[in-house]
Amino acid sequence: MNTKVNNYILTYNKINFNKKILVISDVHSNVSALKSIMSLTNTLKPDYIFMPGDTVDMTDDSDNKEIQNILKDVSKKFPIYLS
């Protein structure tokens, strides 16, 4: 498992938008990777979590129910947007 965390501060003088955004991609139904990342949410306290794709692996859906349960649990504290 290769988990990478980058922290960026983006500024734009025409928008007053002081929010923490966590972007998670390419999970591919890896339950242990998702649990590891989601354990950071309590530390990072993001205002939004975006998951732009490859959250589940459609060729092997055995872990997809557990992925759903993890996301449901975390979404009780932080808003999650999937695409």
GROMACS .gro file of N, CA, C and O in nm:
model
  332
    1MET      N    1   0.085  -0.117   0.000
    1MET     CA    2   0.000   0.000   0.000
    1MET      C    3   0.089   0.123   0.000
    1MET      O    4   0.182   0.135   0.079
    2ASN      N    5   0.058   0.214  -0.087
    2ASN     CA    6   0.135   0.338  -0.097
    2ASN      C    7   0.039   0.455  -0.074
    2ASN      O    8  -0.042   0.485  -0.159
    3THR      N    9   0.047   0.514   0.043
    3THR     CA   10  -0.039   0.628   0.076
    3THR      C   11   0.047   0.752   0.078
    3THR      O   12   0.151   0.755   0.142
    4LYS      N   13   0.001   0.855   0.008
    4LYS     CA   14   0.078   0.978  -0.004
    4LYS      C   15  -0.010   1.094   0.042
    4LYS      O   16  -0.124   1.106  -0.001
    5VAL      N   17   0.043   1.178   0.128
    5VAL     CA   18  -0.030   1.294   0.176
    5VAL      C   19   0.048   1.419   0.137
    5VAL      O   20   0.166   1.431   0.168
    6ASN      N   21  -0.019   1.508   0.067
    6ASN     CA   22   0.038   1.638   0.030
    6ASN      C   23  -0.046   1.747   0.093
    6ASN      O   24  -0.168   1.736   0.099
    7ASN      N   25   0.018   1.852   0.137
    7ASN     CA   26  -0.052   1.965   0.197
    7ASN      C   27  -0.020   2.089   0.114
    7ASN      O   28   0.096   2.124   0.097
    8TYR      N   29  -0.124   2.152   0.061
    8TYR     CA   30  -0.107   2.272  -0.020
    8TYR      C   31  -0.190   2.385   0.039
    8TYR      O   32  -0.300   2.363   0.088
    9ILE      N   33  -0.140   2.505   0.031
    9ILE     CA   34  -0.217   2.624   0.066
    9ILE      C   35  -0.236   2.703  -0.062
    9ILE      O   36  -0.140   2.747  -0.124
   10LEU      N   37  -0.361   2.715  -0.103
   10LEU     CA   38  -0.394   2.786  -0.225
   10LEU      C   39  -0.459   2.919  -0.191
   10LEU      O   40  -0.547   2.925  -0.104
   11THR      N   41  -0.417   3.022  -0.256
   11THR     CA   42  -0.477   3.154  -0.232
   11THR      C   43  -0.522   3.215  -0.364
   11THR      O   44  -0.463   3.191  -0.469
   12TYR      N   45  -0.628   3.291  -0.352
   12TYR     CA   46  -0.680   3.364  -0.467
   12TYR      C   47  -0.743   3.490  -0.410
   12TYR      O   48  -0.838   3.482  -0.331
   13ASN      N   49  -0.692   3.606  -0.445
   13ASN     CA   50  -0.731   3.730  -0.379
   13ASN      C   51  -0.876   3.773  -0.404
   13ASN      O   52  -0.926   3.860  -0.337
   14LYS      N   53  -0.945   3.711  -0.498
   14LYS     CA   54  -1.083   3.750  -0.527
   14LYS      C   55  -1.186   3.665  -0.452
   14LYS      O   56  -1.305   3.692  -0.460
   15ILE      N   57  -1.139   3.561  -0.383
   15ILE     CA   58  -1.231   3.473  -0.310
   15ILE      C   59  -1.180   3.458  -0.167
   15ILE      O   60  -1.064   3.427  -0.144
   16ASN      N   61  -1.269   3.479  -0.072
   16ASN     CA   62  -1.237   3.457   0.068
   16ASN      C   63  -1.287   3.316   0.103
   16ASN      O   64  -1.401   3.297   0.141
   17PHE      N   65  -1.201   3.220   0.087
   17PHE     CA   66  -1.241   3.080   0.103
   17PHE      C   67  -1.137   3.011   0.189
   17PHE      O   68  -1.038   2.959   0.141
   18ASN      N   69  -1.156   3.015   0.318
   18ASN     CA   70  -1.061   2.955   0.411
   18ASN      C   71  -1.116   2.821   0.459
   18ASN      O   72  -1.172   2.811   0.567
   19LYS      N   73  -1.099   2.719   0.378
   19LYS     CA   74  -1.152   2.586   0.408
   19LYS      C   75  -1.044   2.481   0.389
   19LYS      O   76  -0.955   2.495   0.307
   20LYS      N   77  -1.056   2.373   0.466
   20LYS     CA   78  -0.968   2.258   0.448
   20LYS      C   79  -1.040   2.156   0.362
   20LYS      O   80  -1.153   2.116   0.393
   21ILE      N   81  -0.974   2.113   0.256
   21ILE     CA   82  -1.031   2.016   0.164
   21ILE      C   83  -0.940   1.894   0.157
   21ILE      O   84  -0.820   1.907   0.133
   22LEU      N   85  -0.996   1.778   0.180
   22LEU     CA   86  -0.923   1.652   0.169
   22LEU      C   87  -0.968   1.584   0.041
   22LEU      O   88  -1.088   1.561   0.022
   23VAL      N   89  -0.874   1.553  -0.048
   23VAL     CA   90  -0.904   1.484  -0.174
   23VAL      C   91  -0.843   1.345  -0.166
   23VAL      O   92  -0.724   1.330  -0.142
   24ILE      N   93  -0.929   1.244  -0.187
   24ILE     CA   94  -0.886   1.105  -0.182
   24ILE      C   95  -0.922   1.040  -0.314
   24ILE      O   96  -1.037   1.047  -0.358
   25SER      N   97  -0.824   0.977  -0.378
   25SER     CA   98  -0.854   0.910  -0.505
   25SER      C   99  -0.781   0.777  -0.514
   25SER      O  100  -0.689   0.749  -0.436
   26ASP      N  101  -0.823   0.698  -0.609
   26ASP     CA  102  -0.759   0.570  -0.642
   26ASP      C  103  -0.753   0.473  -0.524
   26ASP      O  104  -0.652   0.407  -0.502
   27VAL      N  105  -0.863   0.461  -0.452
   27VAL     CA  106  -0.871   0.365  -0.343
   27VAL      C  107  -0.882   0.222  -0.398
   27VAL      O  108  -0.824   0.129  -0.343
   28HIS      N  109  -0.957   0.204  -0.506
   28HIS     CA  110  -0.974   0.075  -0.572
   28HIS      C  111  -1.014  -0.036  -0.474
   28HIS      O  112  -0.959  -0.145  -0.475
   29SER      N  113  -1.110  -0.006  -0.387
   29SER     CA  114  -1.164  -0.101  -0.290
   29SER      C  115  -1.061  -0.153  -0.189
   29SER      O  116  -1.079  -0.258  -0.129
   30ASN      N  117  -0.954  -0.080  -0.168
   30ASN     CA  118  -0.853  -0.119  -0.071
   30ASN      C  119  -0.898  -0.071   0.067
   30ASN      O  120  -0.878   0.045   0.104
   31VAL      N  121  -0.960  -0.161   0.141
   31VAL     CA  122  -1.020  -0.127   0.270
   31VAL      C  123  -0.914  -0.077   0.368
   31VAL      O  124  -0.936   0.024   0.436
   32SER      N  125  -0.801  -0.143   0.376
   32SER     CA  126  -0.700  -0.101   0.473
   32SER      C  127  -0.645   0.038   0.439
   32SER      O  128  -0.619   0.118   0.530
   33ALA      N  129  -0.629   0.068   0.311
   33ALA     CA  130  -0.582   0.201   0.272
   33ALA      C  131  -0.686   0.307   0.308
   33ALA      O  132  -0.651   0.413   0.361
   34LEU      N  133  -0.813   0.278   0.281
   34LEU     CA  134  -0.918   0.375   0.313
   34LEU      C  135  -0.929   0.397   0.463
   34LEU      O  136  -0.942   0.510   0.509
   35LYS      N  137  -0.920   0.289   0.541
   35LYS     CA  138  -0.924   0.304   0.687
   35LYS      C  139  -0.807   0.390   0.736
   35LYS      O  140  -0.824   0.473   0.824
   36SER      N  141  -0.692   0.369   0.678
   36SER     CA  142  -0.573   0.446   0.716
   36SER      C  143  -0.593   0.595   0.688
   36SER      O  144  -0.564   0.680   0.773
   37ILE      N  145  -0.645   0.624   0.570
   37ILE     CA  146  -0.669   0.764   0.533
   37ILE      C  147  -0.778   0.825   0.620
   37ILE      O  148  -0.766   0.937   0.669
   38MET      N  149  -0.885   0.750   0.640
   38MET     CA  150  -0.997   0.803   0.718
   38MET      C  151  -0.960   0.824   0.865
   38MET      O  152  -1.017   0.909   0.931
   39SER      N  153  -0.861   0.749   0.914
   39SER     CA  154  -0.818   0.772   1.052
   39SER      C  155  -0.752   0.909   1.067
   39SER      O  156  -0.747   0.965   1.176
   40LEU      N  157  -0.703   0.964   0.956
   40LEU     CA  158  -0.643   1.098   0.958
   40LEU      C  159  -0.747   1.210   0.964
   40LEU      O  160  -0.713   1.323   0.997
   41THR      N  161  -0.872   1.179   0.930
   41THR     CA  162  -0.973   1.285   0.922
   41THR      C  163  -0.993   1.354   1.056
   41THR      O  164  -1.015   1.474   1.060
   42ASN      N  165  -0.985   1.280   1.165
   42ASN     CA  166  -1.003   1.342   1.296
   42ASN      C  167  -0.889   1.438   1.328
   42ASN      O  168  -0.907   1.536   1.399
   43THR      N  169  -0.771   1.411   1.277
   43THR     CA  170  -0.657   1.500   1.296
   43THR      C  171  -0.664   1.619   1.201
   43THR      O  172  -0.644   1.733   1.242
   44LEU      N  173  -0.695   1.591   1.074
   44LEU     CA  174  -0.698   1.698   0.972
   44LEU      C  175  -0.821   1.787   0.984
   44LEU      O  176  -0.817   1.903   0.946
   45LYS      N  177  -0.932   1.732   1.030
   45LYS     CA  178  -1.059   1.804   1.042
   45LYS      C  179  -1.094   1.882   0.914
   45LYS      O  180  -1.108   2.004   0.916
   46PRO      N  181  -1.111   1.809   0.803
   46PRO     CA  182  -1.142   1.879   0.678
   46PRO      C  183  -1.285   1.934   0.678
   46PRO      O  184  -1.374   1.877   0.741
   47ASP      N  185  -1.304   2.044   0.607
   47ASP     CA  186  -1.439   2.097   0.589
   47ASP      C  187  -1.514   2.017   0.482
   47ASP      O  188  -1.636   2.008   0.487
   48TYR      N  189  -1.439   1.963   0.388
   48TYR     CA  190  -1.497   1.882   0.280
   48TYR      C  191  -1.403   1.768   0.246
   48TYR      O  192  -1.281   1.783   0.253
   49ILE      N  193  -1.459   1.655   0.207
   49ILE     CA  194  -1.382   1.544   0.153
   49ILE      C  195  -1.433   1.518   0.012
   49ILE      O  196  -1.553   1.494  -0.008
   50PHE      N  197  -1.344   1.527  -0.085
   50PHE     CA  198  -1.378   1.499  -0.224
   50PHE      C  199  -1.311   1.368  -0.266
   50PHE      O  200  -1.192   1.347  -0.238
   51MET      N  201  -1.388   1.282  -0.332
   51MET     CA  202  -1.336   1.156  -0.385
   51MET      C  203  -1.368   1.151  -0.534
   51MET      O  204  -1.475   1.106  -0.572
   52PRO      N  205  -1.274   1.200  -0.617
   52PRO     CA  206  -1.303   1.217  -0.760
   52PRO      C  207  -1.305   1.090  -0.843
   52PRO      O  208  -1.340   1.094  -0.961
   53GLY      N  209  -1.271   0.977  -0.787
   53GLY     CA  210  -1.284   0.856  -0.868
   53GLY      C  211  -1.202   0.739  -0.819
   53GLY      O  212  -1.119   0.750  -0.730
   54ASP      N  213  -1.233   0.625  -0.878
   54ASP     CA  214  -1.167   0.498  -0.849
   54ASP      C  215  -1.175   0.461  -0.701
   54ASP      O  216  -1.079   0.412  -0.642
   55THR      N  217  -1.291   0.484  -0.642
   55THR     CA  218  -1.312   0.449  -0.502
   55THR      C  219  -1.330   0.299  -0.487
   55THR      O  220  -1.275   0.237  -0.396
   56VAL      N  221  -1.408   0.239  -0.575
   56VAL     CA  222  -1.432   0.095  -0.570
   56VAL      C  223  -1.380   0.029  -0.697
   56VAL      O  224  -1.363   0.093  -0.800
   57ASP      N  225  -1.357  -0.100  -0.685
   57ASP     CA  226  -1.311  -0.180  -0.798
   57ASP      C  227  -1.426  -0.269  -0.842
   57ASP      O  228  -1.469  -0.356  -0.767
   58MET      N  229  -1.477  -0.246  -0.959
   58MET     CA  230  -1.595  -0.318  -1.005
   58MET      C  231  -1.565  -0.463  -1.045
   58MET      O  232  -1.655  -0.544  -1.056
   59THR      N  233  -1.438  -0.498  -1.065
   59THR     CA  234  -1.406  -0.636  -1.102
   59THR      C  235  -1.412  -0.729  -0.981
   59THR      O  236  -1.432  -0.848  -0.996
   60ASP      N  237  -1.393  -0.675  -0.862
   60ASP     CA  238  -1.401  -0.754  -0.739
   60ASP      C  239  -1.475  -0.669  -0.637
   60ASP      O  240  -1.416  -0.583  -0.572
   61ASP      N  241  -1.604  -0.694  -0.622
   61ASP     CA  242  -1.686  -0.609  -0.535
   61ASP      C  243  -1.701  -0.666  -0.394
   61ASP      O  244  -1.786  -0.624  -0.319
   62SER      N  245  -1.615  -0.758  -0.354
   62SER     CA  246  -1.628  -0.822  -0.223
   62SER      C  247  -1.609  -0.724  -0.107
   62SER      O  248  -1.667  -0.742  -0.001
   63ASP      N  249  -1.528  -0.621  -0.126
   63ASP     CA  250  -1.503  -0.525  -0.019
   63ASP      C  251  -1.585  -0.397  -0.033
   63ASP      O  252  -1.576  -0.308   0.051
   64ASN      N  253  -1.665  -0.388  -0.136
   64ASN     CA  254  -1.737  -0.262  -0.162
   64ASN      C  255  -1.838  -0.228  -0.053
   64ASN      O  256  -1.859  -0.111  -0.022
   65LYS      N  257  -1.899  -0.328   0.009
   65LYS     CA  258  -1.994  -0.301   0.117
   65LYS      C  259  -1.920  -0.240   0.237
   65LYS      O  260  -1.969  -0.147   0.300
   66GLU      N  261  -1.802  -0.291   0.266
   66GLU     CA  262  -1.724  -0.235   0.376
   66GLU      C  263  -1.678  -0.093   0.344
   66GLU      O  264  -1.678  -0.006   0.431
   67ILE      N  265  -1.642  -0.067   0.218
   67ILE     CA  266  -1.607   0.068   0.175
   67ILE      C  267  -1.725   0.161   0.200
   67ILE      O  268  -1.709   0.272   0.254
   68GLN      N  269  -1.846   0.117   0.161
   68GLN     CA  270  -1.967   0.197   0.184
   68GLN      C  271  -1.986   0.228   0.332
   68GLN      O  272  -2.017   0.341   0.369
   69ASN      N  273  -1.968   0.129   0.416
   69ASN     CA  274  -1.988   0.148   0.560
   69ASN      C  275  -1.887   0.247   0.618
   69ASN      O  276  -1.922   0.329   0.703
   70ILE      N  277  -1.763   0.239   0.573
   70ILE     CA  278  -1.660   0.334   0.619
   70ILE      C  279  -1.699   0.476   0.580
   70ILE      O  280  -1.693   0.569   0.661
   71LEU      N  281  -1.740   0.493   0.454
   71LEU     CA  282  -1.778   0.627   0.407
   71LEU      C  283  -1.902   0.680   0.478
   71LEU      O  284  -1.909   0.798   0.511
   72LYS      N  285  -1.999   0.593   0.504
   72LYS     CA  286  -2.118   0.635   0.578
   72LYS      C  287  -2.081   0.683   0.718
   72LYS      O  288  -2.133   0.784   0.766
   73ASP      N  289  -1.992   0.610   0.782
   73ASP     CA  290  -1.950   0.646   0.918
   73ASP      C  291  -1.879   0.781   0.920
   73ASP      O  292  -1.908   0.867   1.002
   74VAL      N  293  -1.784   0.800   0.829
   74VAL     CA  294  -1.708   0.925   0.824
   74VAL      C  295  -1.798   1.042   0.783
   74VAL      O  296  -1.782   1.154   0.832
   75SER      N  297  -1.896   1.016   0.696
   75SER     CA  298  -1.984   1.124   0.650
   75SER      C  299  -2.074   1.179   0.760
   75SER      O  300  -2.133   1.285   0.745
   76LYS      N  301  -2.080   1.111   0.873
   76LYS     CA  302  -2.155   1.164   0.987
   76LYS      C  303  -2.084   1.284   1.049
   76LYS      O  304  -2.146   1.366   1.114
   77LYS      N  305  -1.951   1.291   1.028
   77LYS     CA  306  -1.872   1.402   1.083
   77LYS      C  307  -1.830   1.504   0.977
   77LYS      O  308  -1.819   1.621   1.005
   78PHE      N  309  -1.802   1.454   0.857
   78PHE     CA  310  -1.748   1.539   0.751
   78PHE      C  311  -1.824   1.514   0.620
   78PHE      O  312  -1.850   1.398   0.587
   79PRO      N  313  -1.858   1.620   0.547
   79PRO     CA  314  -1.929   1.598   0.421
   79PRO      C  315  -1.836   1.535   0.316
   79PRO      O  316  -1.721   1.577   0.299
   80ILE      N  317  -1.885   1.430   0.251
   80ILE     CA  318  -1.808   1.359   0.149
   80ILE      C  319  -1.881   1.374   0.015
   80ILE      O  320  -2.002   1.352   0.006
   81TYR      N  321  -1.805   1.410  -0.087
   81TYR     CA  322  -1.859   1.423  -0.223
   81TYR      C  323  -1.787   1.324  -0.314
   81TYR      O  324  -1.666   1.329  -0.329
   82LEU      N  325  -1.865   1.233  -0.372
   82LEU     CA  326  -1.812   1.131  -0.463
   82LEU      C  327  -1.849   1.164  -0.605
   82LEU      O  328  -1.956   1.218  -0.632
   83SER      N  329  -1.760   1.131  -0.697
   83SER     CA  330  -1.796   1.146  -0.838
   83SER      C  331  -1.761   1.021  -0.914
   83SER      O  332  -1.697   0.933  -0.867
   0.00000   0.00000   0.00000
